[in-house]
GROMACS .gro file of C-alpha atoms in nm:
model
  167
    1GLY     CA    1   0.009  -0.031   0.023
    2LEU     CA    2   0.289   0.257   0.026
    3LEU     CA    3   0.330   0.328  -0.332
    4THR     CA    4  -0.041   0.275  -0.444
    5PHE     CA    5  -0.096   0.662  -0.466
    6VAL     CA    6   0.254   0.712  -0.622
    7HIS     CA    7   0.161   0.407  -0.892
    8HIS     CA    8  -0.198   0.504  -0.967
    9ASP     CA    9  -0.076   0.865  -1.173
   10HIS     CA   10   0.300   0.683  -1.239
   11PRO     CA   11   0.327   0.365  -1.357
   12PRO     CA   12   0.640   0.143  -1.263
   13GLY     CA   13   0.913   0.068  -1.487
   14ARG     CA   14   1.102  -0.280  -1.385
   15LEU     CA   15   1.017  -0.446  -1.042
   16TRP     CA   16   1.187  -0.673  -0.819
   17SER     CA   17   1.116  -0.833  -0.525
   18VAL     CA   18   1.307  -0.754  -0.214
   19GLU     CA   19   1.407  -1.095  -0.102
   20ASN     CA   20   1.816  -1.081  -0.035
   21ARG     CA   21   1.788  -1.103   0.357
   22ARG     CA   22   2.173  -0.944   0.292
   23TYR     CA   23   2.025  -0.610   0.235
   24PHE     CA   24   1.812  -0.576   0.557
   25GLN     CA   25   1.881  -0.491   0.893
   26THR     CA   26   1.852  -0.744   1.145
   27PRO     CA   27   1.682  -0.835   1.335
   28VAL     CA   28   1.378  -0.755   1.092
   29SER     CA   29   1.064  -0.667   1.342
   30PRO     CA   30   0.719  -0.803   1.175
   31THR     CA   31   0.580  -0.441   1.207
   32PHE     CA   32   0.855  -0.205   1.086
   33HIS     CA   33   0.931  -0.325   0.725
   34GLY     CA   34   1.017   0.064   0.649
   35ARG     CA   35   1.307   0.103   0.895
   36ASP     CA   36   1.393  -0.299   0.883
   37ILE     CA   37   1.378  -0.393   0.490
   38LEU     CA   38   1.254  -0.076   0.290
   39ALA     CA   39   1.498   0.221   0.423
   40PRO     CA   40   1.819  -0.022   0.423
   41VAL     CA   41   1.739  -0.162   0.055
   42ALA     CA   42   1.681   0.201  -0.033
   43ALA     CA   43   2.027   0.329   0.094
   44TYR     CA   44   2.196   0.051  -0.076
   45LEU     CA   45   2.046   0.085  -0.402
   46ALA     CA   46   2.183   0.472  -0.358
   47MET     CA   47   2.484   0.342  -0.317
   48GLY     CA   48   2.515   0.160  -0.641
   49VAL     CA   49   2.385  -0.201  -0.577
   50ASP     CA   50   2.224  -0.333  -0.862
   51PRO     CA   51   1.865  -0.379  -0.792
   52SER     CA   52   1.868  -0.710  -0.946
   53ALA     CA   53   2.094  -0.796  -0.622
   54VAL     CA   54   1.787  -0.711  -0.359
   55GLY     CA   55   1.558  -1.005  -0.555
   56PRO     CA   56   1.441  -1.143  -0.862
   57PRO     CA   57   1.231  -0.925  -1.111
   58THR     CA   58   0.871  -0.934  -1.075
   59ASP     CA   59   0.566  -0.808  -1.253
   60GLY     CA   60   0.333  -0.869  -0.963
   61LEU     CA   61   0.218  -0.542  -0.797
   62GLU     CA   62  -0.060  -0.525  -0.536
   63ARG     CA   63  -0.196  -0.184  -0.558
   64LEU     CA   64  -0.476  -0.135  -0.281
   65PRO     CA   65  -0.805   0.061  -0.383
   66THR     CA   66  -0.774   0.425  -0.391
   67PRO     CA   67  -1.052   0.621  -0.319
   68PRO     CA   68  -1.241   0.815  -0.652
   69ARG     CA   69  -1.135   1.190  -0.677
   70ALA     CA   70  -1.329   1.444  -0.569
   71GLU     CA   71  -1.629   1.528  -0.807
   72ALA     CA   72  -1.664   1.831  -1.029
   73THR     CA   73  -1.971   2.028  -0.931
   74VAL     CA   74  -2.173   2.322  -1.084
   75HIS     CA   75  -2.001   2.522  -0.823
   76GLY     CA   76  -1.666   2.339  -0.749
   77TRP     CA   77  -1.592   2.008  -0.646
   78SER     CA   78  -1.737   1.764  -0.389
   79GLY     CA   79  -1.498   1.531  -0.209
   80ARG     CA   80  -1.451   1.350   0.131
   81ILE     CA   81  -1.211   1.271   0.409
   82ILE     CA   82  -0.977   1.010   0.329
   83HIS     CA   83  -0.734   0.964   0.617
   84VAL     CA   84  -0.657   1.144   0.957
   85ASP     CA   85  -0.250   1.181   0.984
   86ARG     CA   86  -0.104   1.151   1.339
   87PHE     CA   87  -0.127   1.542   1.385
   88GLY     CA   88  -0.503   1.525   1.335
   89THR     CA   89  -0.525   1.677   0.964
   90LEU     CA   90  -0.820   1.556   0.786
   91VAL     CA   91  -0.669   1.475   0.426
   92THR     CA   92  -0.934   1.495   0.132
   93ASN     CA   93  -0.993   1.286  -0.211
   94VAL     CA   94  -0.943   1.679  -0.323
   95HIS     CA   95  -0.605   1.684  -0.515
   96GLY     CA   96  -0.446   1.981  -0.600
   97ASP     CA   97  -0.419   1.921  -0.952
   98GLN     CA   98  -0.785   1.943  -0.948
   99LEU     CA   99  -0.787   2.282  -0.842
  100SER     CA  100  -0.464   2.376  -1.026
  101ALA     CA  101  -0.699   2.555  -1.309
  102GLY     CA  102  -0.756   2.772  -1.004
  103GLN     CA  103  -0.419   2.808  -0.949
  104GLY     CA  104  -0.417   3.208  -0.989
  105ARG     CA  105  -0.735   3.293  -0.863
  106ARG     CA  106  -0.715   3.051  -0.540
  107GLU     CA  107  -0.822   3.315  -0.311
  108GLY     CA  108  -1.132   3.260  -0.475
  109LEU     CA  109  -1.199   2.886  -0.361
  110LYS     CA  110  -1.412   2.828  -0.038
  111VAL     CA  111  -1.368   2.536   0.132
  112THR     CA  112  -1.662   2.386   0.391
  113VAL     CA  113  -1.597   2.083   0.590
  114ASN     CA  114  -1.966   1.907   0.698
  115GLY     CA  115  -2.134   2.229   0.640
  116THR     CA  116  -1.867   2.444   0.804
  117LEU     CA  117  -1.674   2.716   0.621
  118ILE     CA  118  -1.287   2.694   0.668
  119GLY     CA  119  -1.221   2.964   0.392
  120SER     CA  120  -0.974   3.024   0.114
  121ILE     CA  121  -0.721   2.767   0.067
  122ARG     CA  122  -0.404   2.870   0.210
  123THR     CA  123  -0.013   2.804   0.165
  124ALA     CA  124   0.101   2.775   0.495
  125PHE     CA  125   0.015   2.720   0.855
  126HIS     CA  126   0.162   3.044   0.975
  127GLU     CA  127  -0.155   3.261   0.749
  128ALA     CA  128  -0.392   3.149   0.985
  129PRO     CA  129  -0.388   3.258   1.362
  130VAL     CA  130  -0.324   3.013   1.642
  131GLY     CA  131  -0.635   2.770   1.674
  132GLU     CA  132  -0.783   2.876   1.373
  133ALA     CA  133  -0.924   2.584   1.106
  134LEU     CA  134  -0.729   2.628   0.775
  135ALA     CA  135  -0.732   2.429   0.429
  136LEU     CA  136  -0.430   2.414   0.213
  137ILE     CA  137  -0.270   2.162  -0.016
  138GLY     CA  138  -0.032   1.912   0.183
  139GLY     CA  139   0.291   1.731   0.117
  140SER     CA  140   0.092   1.449  -0.061
  141GLY     CA  141  -0.054   1.686  -0.300
  142PHE     CA  142  -0.415   1.664  -0.151
  143LEU     CA  143  -0.652   1.939   0.004
  144GLU     CA  144  -0.598   1.934   0.366
  145ILE     CA  145  -0.804   2.084   0.685
  146ALA     CA  146  -0.599   2.157   0.953
  147VAL     CA  147  -0.565   2.348   1.296
  148ASN     CA  148  -0.294   2.578   1.347
  149GLN     CA  149  -0.138   2.439   1.595
  150GLY     CA  150  -0.445   2.226   1.692
  151ARG     CA  151  -0.593   1.913   1.573
  152SER     CA  152  -0.865   1.939   1.349
  153VAL     CA  153  -1.035   1.588   1.377
  154ASP     CA  154  -1.063   1.743   1.734
  155ARG     CA  155  -1.297   2.054   1.606
  156PHE     CA  156  -1.448   1.854   1.347
  157GLY     CA  157  -1.509   1.530   1.502
  158PRO     CA  158  -1.497   1.253   1.199
  159ALA     CA  159  -1.615   1.447   0.922
  160GLU     CA  160  -1.716   1.305   0.606
  161ALA     CA  161  -1.796   1.593   0.326
  162VAL     CA  162  -1.576   1.825   0.201
  163ARG     CA  163  -1.657   2.105  -0.049
  164VAL     CA  164  -1.460   2.329  -0.241
  165ASP     CA  165  -1.661   2.612  -0.417
  166VAL     CA  166  -1.537   2.881  -0.664
  167GLY     CA  167  -1.645   3.247  -0.609
   0.00000   0.00000   0.00000
């Protein structure tokens, strides 16, 4: 699932099954494969180890189902919350590239969560006073609902509906 969103927009080229334990951190924890397998293997690859050394080639790539992108509406987009991150930020299925046509007029976009108006899309947390909710495009490229120095999940609960209106 780690690369599902990446491979959704960028199909992979060649693939190898990571099996050669020589390149793993030991012992390998049953729950920290990112630390014990993926990071060490990536480091070896970055140092020039041939990818074929980590395991045999494969064509098997299991992708998890991804939520559909937000739907275009007459007034903008209608989306939903797909994830709450560890900071309590609500991550939506509204992707920044859906709003890219509005890049120059982002000030005119208004975000609403479960009927509560959040306001326009900001570019950074400091643009909102401490404790105020804000909408921004996060590092993953999706519209996120956050609270400056707070947790939006605590403010909005298990929110579901997100709307972005133009005008």
